[in-house]
Tab-separated table of C-alpha atoms in Angstrom:
chain	number	residue	atom	x	y	z
A	11	MET	CA	-14.765	9.218	18.957
A	12	ALA	CA	-18.006	7.319	18.322
A	13	ASP	CA	-20.035	10.370	17.413
A	14	HIS	CA	-17.746	12.746	15.605
A	15	ASP	CA	-18.649	16.074	14.204
A	16	HIS	CA	-20.889	15.804	11.222
A	17	SER	CA	-20.344	19.329	10.001
A	18	HIS	CA	-19.611	18.016	6.509
A	19	GLU	CA	-23.121	16.622	6.277
A	20	HIS	CA	-26.119	18.502	5.075
A	21	GLY	CA	-28.749	18.441	7.775
A	22	SER	CA	-29.234	15.111	9.536
A	23	GLU	CA	-29.592	13.019	6.419
A	24	LEU	CA	-27.285	10.011	6.438
A	25	SER	CA	-25.847	8.688	3.225
A	26	GLU	CA	-26.505	5.122	2.168
A	27	THR	CA	-22.865	4.266	2.814
A	28	GLN	CA	-22.967	5.758	6.319
A	29	LEU	CA	-26.025	3.671	7.094
A	30	ARG	CA	-24.393	0.516	5.729
A	31	VAL	CA	-21.258	1.071	7.772
A	32	ARG	CA	-23.222	1.776	10.951
A	33	ALA	CA	-25.276	-1.360	10.407
A	34	LEU	CA	-22.156	-3.417	9.848
A	35	GLU	CA	-20.453	-2.073	12.957
A	36	THR	CA	-23.591	-2.761	15.010
A	37	ILE	CA	-23.886	-6.345	13.787
A	38	LEU	CA	-20.197	-7.150	14.323
A	39	THR	CA	-20.290	-5.593	17.791
A	40	GLU	CA	-23.448	-7.461	18.790
A	41	LYS	CA	-21.900	-10.681	17.561
A	42	GLY	CA	-18.868	-10.033	19.744
A	43	TYR	CA	-16.345	-9.910	16.898
A	44	ILE	CA	-15.206	-6.315	17.350
A	45	ASP	CA	-14.765	-3.795	20.161
A	46	PRO	CA	-15.999	-0.276	19.253
A	47	SER	CA	-13.550	1.326	21.678
A	48	ALA	CA	-10.688	-0.404	19.829
A	49	LEU	CA	-12.103	1.043	16.602
A	50	ASP	CA	-12.051	4.499	18.213
A	51	ALA	CA	-8.395	4.013	19.178
A	52	ILE	CA	-7.405	2.912	15.667
A	53	VAL	CA	-9.123	5.895	14.053
A	54	GLU	CA	-7.555	8.254	16.555
A	55	ALA	CA	-4.073	6.825	15.933
A	56	TYR	CA	-4.366	7.481	12.198
A	57	GLU	CA	-5.748	10.941	12.812
A	58	THR	CA	-3.126	12.024	15.312
A	59	LYS	CA	-0.058	9.774	15.494
A	60	ILE	CA	0.682	7.801	12.346
A	61	GLY	CA	1.659	10.219	9.608
A	62	PRO	CA	4.492	11.313	7.322
A	63	ARG	CA	6.349	12.977	10.199
A	64	ASN	CA	7.573	9.472	11.111
A	65	GLY	CA	9.151	9.049	7.682
A	66	ALA	CA	10.504	12.605	7.697
A	67	LEU	CA	12.392	11.911	10.928
A	68	VAL	CA	13.888	8.784	9.375
A	69	VAL	CA	15.022	10.724	6.314
A	70	ALA	CA	16.473	13.578	8.393
A	71	LYS	CA	18.440	11.067	10.442
A	72	ALA	CA	19.796	9.457	7.260
A	73	TRP	CA	20.870	12.884	5.965
A	74	THR	CA	22.892	13.647	9.085
A	75	ASP	CA	24.220	10.247	10.141
A	76	PRO	CA	26.140	8.293	7.449
A	77	ALA	CA	26.172	5.081	9.505
A	78	PHE	CA	22.376	5.253	9.900
A	79	ARG	CA	21.967	5.984	6.189
A	80	GLN	CA	23.953	2.853	5.342
A	81	ALA	CA	21.981	0.773	7.823
A	82	LEU	CA	18.697	2.149	6.439
A	83	LEU	CA	19.598	1.243	2.860
A	84	LYS	CA	20.715	-2.218	3.946
A	85	ASP	CA	17.724	-3.110	6.151
A	86	ALA	CA	15.176	-0.331	6.673
A	87	THR	CA	13.045	-2.293	9.146
A	88	ALA	CA	15.996	-2.913	11.448
A	89	ALA	CA	17.333	0.633	11.075
A	90	VAL	CA	13.984	2.291	11.854
A	91	GLY	CA	13.658	-0.072	14.820
A	92	THR	CA	16.728	1.542	16.396
A	93	LEU	CA	15.048	4.979	16.493
A	94	GLY	CA	13.259	5.522	19.751
A	95	HIS	CA	11.112	8.397	18.470
A	96	VAL	CA	9.632	6.463	15.534
A	97	SER	CA	7.229	3.579	16.105
A	98	PRO	CA	8.513	0.180	14.984
A	99	VAL	CA	7.593	-0.932	11.479
A	100	GLY	CA	6.658	-4.306	10.074
A	101	ASP	CA	9.223	-6.684	8.662
A	102	HIS	CA	9.311	-5.615	5.057
A	103	LEU	CA	10.373	-1.988	4.700
A	104	VAL	CA	12.893	-1.104	1.966
A	105	ALA	CA	14.427	2.374	1.573
A	106	VAL	CA	15.519	3.468	-1.907
A	107	GLU	CA	17.819	6.432	-2.403
A	108	ASN	CA	17.525	9.262	-4.902
A	109	THR	CA	20.805	10.441	-6.399
A	110	PRO	CA	21.685	13.026	-9.073
A	111	GLN	CA	21.646	10.090	-11.528
A	112	ARG	CA	18.504	8.312	-10.385
A	113	HIS	CA	15.007	9.258	-9.191
A	114	ASN	CA	12.761	6.658	-7.536
A	115	MET	CA	8.966	6.541	-7.491
A	116	ILE	CA	6.664	4.192	-5.561
A	117	VAL	CA	3.315	2.861	-6.770
A	118	CYS	CA	0.968	-0.081	-6.289
A	119	THR	CA	-0.733	-0.783	-9.607
A	120	LEU	CA	-2.808	-3.723	-8.286
A	121	CYS	CA	-4.327	-2.143	-5.162
A	122	SER	CA	-2.867	0.673	-3.067
A	123	CYS	CA	-0.013	-0.800	-0.994
A	124	TYR	CA	1.760	1.989	0.858
A	125	PRO	CA	4.168	2.252	3.807
A	126	TRP	CA	1.471	3.261	6.339
A	127	GLU	CA	3.737	3.029	9.366
A	128	VAL	CA	6.156	5.665	8.100
A	129	LEU	CA	3.863	7.789	5.909
A	130	GLY	CA	0.408	7.389	7.456
A	131	LEU	CA	-2.657	6.741	5.317
A	132	PRO	CA	-2.201	7.082	1.569
A	133	PRO	CA	-3.666	10.207	-0.041
A	134	VAL	CA	-6.613	9.778	-2.409
A	135	TRP	CA	-4.500	10.448	-5.509
A	136	TYR	CA	-2.140	7.574	-4.630
A	137	LYS	CA	-5.126	5.183	-4.588
A	138	SER	CA	-6.665	6.634	-7.747
A	139	ALA	CA	-6.817	5.089	-11.218
A	140	PRO	CA	-4.848	7.941	-12.854
A	141	TYR	CA	-1.816	7.355	-10.619
A	142	ARG	CA	-1.984	3.560	-10.520
A	143	SER	CA	-2.294	3.330	-14.305
A	144	ARG	CA	0.243	5.952	-15.364
A	145	ALA	CA	3.082	5.771	-12.841
A	146	VAL	CA	4.625	2.679	-14.467
A	147	LYS	CA	4.215	3.860	-18.056
A	148	ASP	CA	4.622	7.635	-17.952
A	149	PRO	CA	6.272	8.635	-14.675
A	150	ARG	CA	7.580	11.876	-16.168
A	151	GLY	CA	4.017	12.810	-17.106
A	152	VAL	CA	2.926	12.074	-13.538
A	153	LEU	CA	5.772	14.223	-12.206
A	154	THR	CA	4.578	17.044	-14.471
A	155	ASP	CA	1.154	16.784	-12.799
A	156	PHE	CA	3.010	17.431	-9.528
A	157	GLY	CA	5.009	20.320	-10.995
A	158	VAL	CA	8.289	18.389	-10.891
A	159	LYS	CA	10.669	18.381	-13.842
A	160	LEU	CA	13.761	16.161	-13.832
A	161	ALA	CA	16.766	16.416	-16.123
A	162	LYS	CA	16.211	14.547	-19.382
A	163	GLU	CA	19.016	12.099	-18.654
A	164	THR	CA	17.998	11.283	-15.066
A	165	GLU	CA	17.138	7.612	-14.764
A	166	ILE	CA	13.647	6.986	-13.372
A	167	ARG	CA	13.013	3.829	-11.416
A	168	VAL	CA	9.407	2.944	-10.606
A	169	TRP	CA	8.872	0.394	-7.820
A	170	ASP	CA	5.552	-1.446	-8.160
A	171	SER	CA	4.597	-2.759	-4.700
A	172	THR	CA	3.230	-6.099	-5.853
A	173	ALA	CA	4.001	-8.042	-2.645
A	174	GLU	CA	4.173	-7.199	1.076
A	175	THR	CA	7.436	-5.301	0.704
A	176	ARG	CA	6.883	-1.580	1.341
A	177	PHE	CA	9.105	1.121	-0.082
A	178	ILE	CA	10.100	4.579	1.083
A	179	VAL	CA	12.141	6.997	-1.018
A	180	LEU	CA	15.126	8.663	0.601
A	181	PRO	CA	15.062	12.025	-1.201
A	182	MET	CA	18.181	14.108	-1.875
A	183	ARG	CA	19.152	16.577	0.821
A	184	PRO	CA	18.627	20.144	-0.402
A	185	ALA	CA	21.622	22.456	-0.732
A	186	GLY	CA	22.064	25.178	1.846
A	187	THR	CA	21.104	23.014	4.840
A	188	GLU	CA	24.590	22.374	6.223
A	189	GLY	CA	24.610	22.229	10.005
A	190	TRP	CA	20.813	22.012	10.329
A	191	SER	CA	19.376	19.892	13.149
A	192	GLU	CA	17.400	16.732	12.382
A	193	GLU	CA	14.192	18.410	13.569
A	194	ARG	CA	14.691	21.329	11.221
A	195	LEU	CA	15.660	19.094	8.308
A	196	ALA	CA	12.541	16.954	8.867
A	197	ASP	CA	10.409	20.018	8.070
A	198	LEU	CA	11.802	19.890	4.523
A	199	VAL	CA	10.785	16.264	3.986
A	200	THR	CA	7.328	16.178	2.417
A	201	ARG	CA	5.173	13.096	2.096
A	202	ASP	CA	5.410	13.306	-1.696
A	203	SER	CA	9.208	13.435	-1.567
A	204	MET	CA	9.126	10.042	0.182
A	205	ILE	CA	6.781	8.599	-2.490
A	206	GLY	CA	8.873	10.065	-5.283
A	207	THR	CA	6.245	12.403	-6.734
A	208	GLY	CA	8.014	15.358	-5.173
A	209	LEU	CA	11.407	16.587	-4.018
A	210	ALA	CA	12.399	17.729	-0.549
A	211	LEU	CA	11.685	21.416	0.020
A	212	THR	CA	14.524	23.899	-0.248
A	213	PRO	CA	15.277	26.360	2.564
A	214	ALA	CA	13.846	29.116	0.309
A	215	GLU	CA	10.581	27.187	-0.229
A	216	ILE	CA	10.003	26.628	3.466
A	217	ALA	CA	10.728	30.278	4.254
A	218	LYS	CA	7.708	31.294	2.131
B	11	MET	CA	-7.652	-12.580	-12.426
B	12	ASN	CA	-7.488	-10.109	-15.283
B	13	GLY	CA	-9.623	-7.531	-13.502
B	14	VAL	CA	-9.950	-3.800	-13.793
B	15	HIS	CA	-7.915	-3.530	-10.569
B	16	ASP	CA	-4.804	-4.442	-12.607
B	17	MET	CA	-4.327	-0.883	-13.849
B	18	GLY	CA	-0.635	-0.612	-14.683
B	19	GLY	CA	-0.243	0.905	-18.155
B	20	MET	CA	-3.922	1.617	-18.839
B	21	ASP	CA	-4.606	4.905	-20.619
B	22	GLY	CA	-7.382	7.445	-20.389
B	23	PHE	CA	-7.826	7.991	-16.646
B	24	GLY	CA	-6.522	11.538	-16.905
B	25	LYS	CA	-4.321	13.696	-14.711
B	26	VAL	CA	-3.287	12.891	-11.164
B	27	GLU	CA	-5.093	15.450	-9.010
B	28	ALA	CA	-3.620	16.012	-5.560
B	29	GLU	CA	-5.728	17.615	-2.832
B	30	LYS	CA	-4.024	20.261	-0.721
B	31	ASN	CA	-3.882	19.571	3.028
B	32	GLU	CA	-5.841	16.373	2.652
B	33	PRO	CA	-7.295	15.074	5.964
B	34	PRO	CA	-6.690	11.423	7.012
B	35	PHE	CA	-10.396	10.729	6.448
B	36	HIS	CA	-12.944	12.696	4.420
B	37	GLU	CA	-15.965	11.134	6.149
B	38	GLU	CA	-16.356	9.720	9.629
B	39	TRP	CA	-17.476	6.321	8.255
B	40	GLU	CA	-14.190	5.865	6.374
B	41	GLY	CA	-12.290	5.563	9.635
B	42	ARG	CA	-14.882	3.130	11.006
B	43	VAL	CA	-14.555	0.898	7.929
B	44	LEU	CA	-10.763	0.913	8.099
B	45	ALA	CA	-10.807	0.065	11.797
B	46	LEU	CA	-13.427	-2.664	11.553
B	47	VAL	CA	-11.634	-4.349	8.648
B	48	ARG	CA	-8.385	-4.177	10.630
B	49	SER	CA	-10.164	-5.670	13.646
B	50	MET	CA	-11.622	-8.566	11.659
B	51	GLY	CA	-8.236	-9.249	10.058
B	52	TYR	CA	-6.607	-9.317	13.497
B	53	ALA	CA	-9.358	-11.618	14.734
B	54	GLY	CA	-8.435	-14.100	12.005
B	55	ALA	CA	-11.610	-13.832	9.921
B	56	TRP	CA	-9.573	-13.538	6.699
B	57	HIS	CA	-6.133	-12.809	5.232
B	58	ILE	CA	-5.161	-9.585	3.515
B	59	ASP	CA	-5.190	-11.296	0.113
B	60	ASP	CA	-8.782	-12.431	0.754
B	61	SER	CA	-9.645	-8.739	1.150
B	62	ARG	CA	-7.830	-7.890	-2.058
B	63	TYR	CA	-9.519	-10.691	-3.982
B	64	ALA	CA	-12.951	-9.680	-2.697
B	65	GLN	CA	-12.317	-6.198	-4.114
B	66	GLU	CA	-10.978	-7.551	-7.402
B	67	THR	CA	-14.120	-9.624	-7.911
B	68	LEU	CA	-16.471	-6.664	-7.504
B	69	PRO	CA	-18.166	-5.891	-10.827
B	70	PRO	CA	-15.710	-3.689	-12.770
B	71	GLN	CA	-18.301	-0.929	-13.089
B	72	THR	CA	-18.638	-0.899	-9.299
B	73	TYR	CA	-14.894	-1.060	-8.698
B	74	LEU	CA	-14.344	2.060	-10.794
B	75	ALA	CA	-17.383	3.979	-9.561
B	76	VAL	CA	-17.012	3.715	-5.785
B	77	SER	CA	-14.386	5.197	-3.469
B	78	TYR	CA	-11.469	3.348	-1.871
B	79	TYR	CA	-13.169	2.899	1.505
B	80	GLN	CA	-16.473	1.937	-0.142
B	81	ARG	CA	-14.539	-0.874	-1.816
B	82	TRP	CA	-13.247	-1.905	1.590
B	83	GLU	CA	-16.787	-1.983	2.950
B	84	LEU	CA	-18.196	-3.972	0.042
B	85	ALA	CA	-15.302	-6.441	0.249
B	86	ALA	CA	-15.843	-6.828	4.010
B	87	GLU	CA	-19.530	-7.640	3.473
B	88	LYS	CA	-18.605	-10.197	0.819
B	89	ASN	CA	-16.045	-11.925	3.012
B	90	LEU	CA	-18.300	-11.864	6.087
B	91	LEU	CA	-21.126	-13.491	4.125
B	92	ALA	CA	-18.911	-15.997	2.290
B	93	ARG	CA	-17.315	-17.162	5.534
B	94	GLY	CA	-20.536	-17.319	7.502
B	95	TYR	CA	-19.740	-14.572	10.029
B	96	VAL	CA	-22.950	-12.698	9.195
B	97	THR	CA	-26.057	-13.493	7.189
B	98	GLN	CA	-27.879	-11.574	4.501
B	99	GLU	CA	-30.831	-11.221	6.905
B	100	GLU	CA	-28.580	-9.604	9.485
B	101	LEU	CA	-27.177	-7.129	6.968
B	102	LYS	CA	-30.722	-6.246	5.986
B	103	ALA	CA	-31.924	-5.897	9.579
B	104	GLY	CA	-28.840	-4.017	10.776
B	105	HIS	CA	-28.682	-6.230	13.860
B	106	ALA	CA	-27.357	-9.625	14.895
B	107	ILE	CA	-29.983	-12.348	14.583
B	108	GLY	CA	-28.254	-15.722	14.597
B	109	PRO	CA	-25.371	-17.107	16.659
B	110	SER	CA	-21.771	-15.945	16.272
B	111	LYS	CA	-19.056	-17.989	14.658
B	112	PRO	CA	-15.964	-18.469	16.825
B	113	LEU	CA	-12.862	-16.429	15.927
B	114	PRO	CA	-9.292	-17.095	17.145
B	115	ARG	CA	-8.977	-13.722	18.917
B	116	LYS	CA	-10.428	-10.255	19.296
B	117	LEU	CA	-8.914	-6.810	18.892
B	118	THR	CA	-9.774	-5.089	22.152
B	119	LYS	CA	-8.612	-1.660	23.249
B	120	ASP	CA	-5.776	-2.997	25.405
B	121	VAL	CA	-4.148	-4.764	22.443
B	122	VAL	CA	-4.682	-2.060	19.832
B	123	ASP	CA	-0.956	-1.272	19.499
B	124	ALA	CA	-0.146	-4.922	18.818
B	125	GLY	CA	-3.107	-5.129	16.455
B	126	MET	CA	-1.895	-2.164	14.468
B	127	THR	CA	1.670	-3.393	13.989
B	128	ARG	CA	1.891	-4.951	10.580
B	129	SER	CA	2.207	-8.712	10.706
B	130	SER	CA	5.204	-10.494	9.242
B	131	PHE	CA	4.825	-12.348	5.972
B	132	PHE	CA	8.111	-14.243	6.344
B	133	ARG	CA	7.628	-18.016	6.280
B	134	GLN	CA	9.909	-21.029	6.681
B	135	GLN	CA	11.697	-21.755	3.411
B	136	GLN	CA	10.796	-25.008	1.673
B	137	GLY	CA	14.054	-25.185	-0.300
B	138	PRO	CA	16.946	-23.068	-1.557
B	139	ALA	CA	16.291	-19.941	-3.618
B	140	ARG	CA	16.357	-20.703	-7.333
B	141	PHE	CA	17.664	-17.272	-8.344
B	142	LYS	CA	20.237	-14.769	-7.108
B	143	PRO	CA	20.781	-11.064	-7.755
B	144	GLY	CA	22.033	-10.484	-11.299
B	145	ASP	CA	20.208	-13.494	-12.776
B	146	ARG	CA	18.257	-12.892	-15.987
B	147	VAL	CA	14.698	-14.166	-15.682
B	148	ARG	CA	11.542	-14.289	-17.785
B	149	THR	CA	8.185	-13.873	-16.085
B	150	VAL	CA	5.623	-16.543	-16.836
B	151	ASN	CA	2.551	-15.973	-18.959
B	152	ILE	CA	-0.338	-16.858	-16.670
B	153	ASN	CA	-3.953	-15.741	-16.704
B	154	PRO	CA	-5.576	-17.369	-13.678
B	155	LEU	CA	-9.196	-16.620	-12.817
B	156	THR	CA	-8.083	-16.432	-9.185
B	157	HIS	CA	-5.932	-13.928	-7.250
B	158	THR	CA	-2.392	-13.264	-8.443
B	159	ARG	CA	0.144	-10.519	-7.814
B	160	LEU	CA	1.821	-10.754	-11.201
B	161	PRO	CA	0.444	-7.727	-13.080
B	162	ARG	CA	-0.549	-8.150	-16.720
B	163	TYR	CA	1.978	-5.636	-18.000
B	164	ALA	CA	4.831	-7.680	-16.513
B	165	ARG	CA	3.933	-11.120	-17.878
B	166	ASP	CA	6.257	-12.875	-20.346
B	167	LYS	CA	8.929	-10.179	-19.952
B	168	VAL	CA	12.681	-10.501	-19.432
B	169	GLY	CA	14.266	-8.741	-16.481
B	170	THR	CA	17.021	-9.000	-13.893
B	171	VAL	CA	16.796	-10.148	-10.296
B	172	GLU	CA	17.934	-7.276	-8.081
B	173	LEU	CA	16.966	-8.151	-4.489
B	174	ILE	CA	15.934	-11.258	-2.554
B	175	HIS	CA	13.419	-10.563	0.209
B	176	GLY	CA	13.357	-13.983	1.845
B	177	CYS	CA	10.581	-16.540	1.809
B	178	HIS	CA	6.999	-15.223	2.045
B	179	ALA	CA	3.423	-16.457	2.186
B	180	TYR	CA	2.292	-16.863	-1.437
B	181	PRO	CA	-0.829	-14.773	-2.186
B	182	ASP	CA	-1.943	-16.929	-5.128
B	183	SER	CA	-2.209	-19.844	-2.713
B	184	VAL	CA	-3.482	-18.008	0.371
B	185	ALA	CA	-6.402	-16.390	-1.494
B	186	THR	CA	-7.549	-19.750	-2.851
B	187	GLY	CA	-7.657	-21.347	0.588
B	188	ARG	CA	-4.621	-23.547	-0.048
B	189	GLY	CA	-2.504	-22.158	2.765
B	190	ASP	CA	0.769	-20.213	2.816
B	191	ASP	CA	2.746	-22.348	0.323
B	192	PRO	CA	5.883	-20.244	1.134
B	193	GLN	CA	7.847	-18.935	-1.858
B	194	TRP	CA	11.014	-16.916	-2.345
B	195	LEU	CA	10.332	-13.302	-3.178
B	196	TYR	CA	12.512	-11.192	-5.488
B	197	THR	CA	12.614	-7.644	-6.797
B	198	VAL	CA	12.920	-8.025	-10.569
B	199	VAL	CA	13.767	-4.978	-12.677
B	200	PHE	CA	12.809	-4.462	-16.321
B	201	ASP	CA	13.923	-1.941	-18.903
B	202	GLY	CA	10.997	0.321	-19.806
B	203	ARG	CA	11.343	-0.697	-23.470
B	204	GLU	CA	10.969	-4.385	-22.597
B	205	ILE	CA	7.584	-3.536	-21.083
B	206	TRP	CA	6.263	-0.745	-23.323
B	207	GLY	CA	8.190	-1.216	-26.562
B	208	PRO	CA	10.768	0.844	-28.453
B	209	ASP	CA	8.949	4.161	-27.935
B	210	ALA	CA	9.213	3.955	-24.161
B	211	ASP	CA	11.204	6.521	-22.172
B	212	PRO	CA	14.800	5.155	-22.424
B	213	THR	CA	15.573	6.347	-18.881
B	214	LEU	CA	12.735	4.284	-17.369
B	215	THR	CA	13.171	1.073	-15.397
B	216	ILE	CA	10.313	-0.651	-13.586
B	217	SER	CA	10.497	-3.268	-10.872
B	218	ILE	CA	7.956	-5.656	-9.459
B	219	ASP	CA	8.232	-7.941	-6.471
B	220	ALA	CA	7.881	-11.418	-7.955
B	221	PHE	CA	7.292	-14.710	-6.161
B	222	GLU	CA	9.473	-17.540	-7.445
B	223	PRO	CA	6.681	-19.371	-9.336
B	224	TYR	CA	6.314	-16.213	-11.480
B	225	LEU	CA	9.870	-16.619	-12.811
B	226	GLU	CA	11.802	-18.859	-15.213
B	227	PRO	CA	15.491	-18.584	-16.140
B	228	ALA	CA	15.937	-16.426	-19.272
């Protein structure tokens, strides 16, 4: 993956940042600190393997297996570790559950902490100043930006990831999904529903 | 430090704009930066809070103007220079010139999976936890010039301990080169009105993860 497609570039001109990064990689390689083939493997893993499907499978399992749901809410790291089809996560994962009374939302106001192992790389908006500044003060306004409207009386809990603890929201299971398999349910679990800026899709939404 | 990175509660940044079908990386160099920073962290060149502090100490105009991965790159250059892993001449030349500085280990292709698993921040406790779930606590009012994970909006506020996460490496200490100084870590929840005043959304609660030195009994 050393020379990827550069279709997004105009002509062969390299940006200043591209040049800086290439120079840095060259220096660190020549000095023996880094292995470019390991860099390739890391990039490839984030492009192909580590994404929100991991989290969606965890959520789908929690929706169908009450014992797993309990274990997940008690110790998410340990619970995810018991799933063979999801890669193990670091020590500090916490799952927080949405209910009809309470909606949870995750943010990192100080940098951009995010549960990479279960959701992949954070989207640009999650790392942006608008989200980091407003999520703790005006979460309903943020939800409006995402087209989500909660009942006026629903409690909103915002979790600011100020340490190495990482949070994942367990969204509510949509109605009309009784008897669905975990695989099928996982298709309803969006990345945003596990951050708390969205809800799980309904069967009608996914049919569109 | 009271930097522009501490954004919680600031106004005026506008709407949150989500991109549809966003790719993992928008530019090829973004992935290279992420992977090389990961590799240097694995190698033991610096701790994650050193990376954060290097970003926080960028000029505020720069911090706001550049992209997320540009911040990573600038912070990496700062830490590499400050710790003597590269020289200014080398950055300018784009090639190694002087000798290398030894590192504890190297992230090679055969250990990539291990290198990508997040490390544990649990540390041996130095004493019993001072607080338990349900305890009322007041956060301290501190304004250090160095790295801290107590956001400005949550200083000198009364909340309730909800969870105990065990004993963790203490970022305020790690990022100032004073070692792990392990501290108990708690989730502390505040009523929205305690943070933002009587006009706040009455249905809002906010939690932070607070290290024990950030807390006093209320």
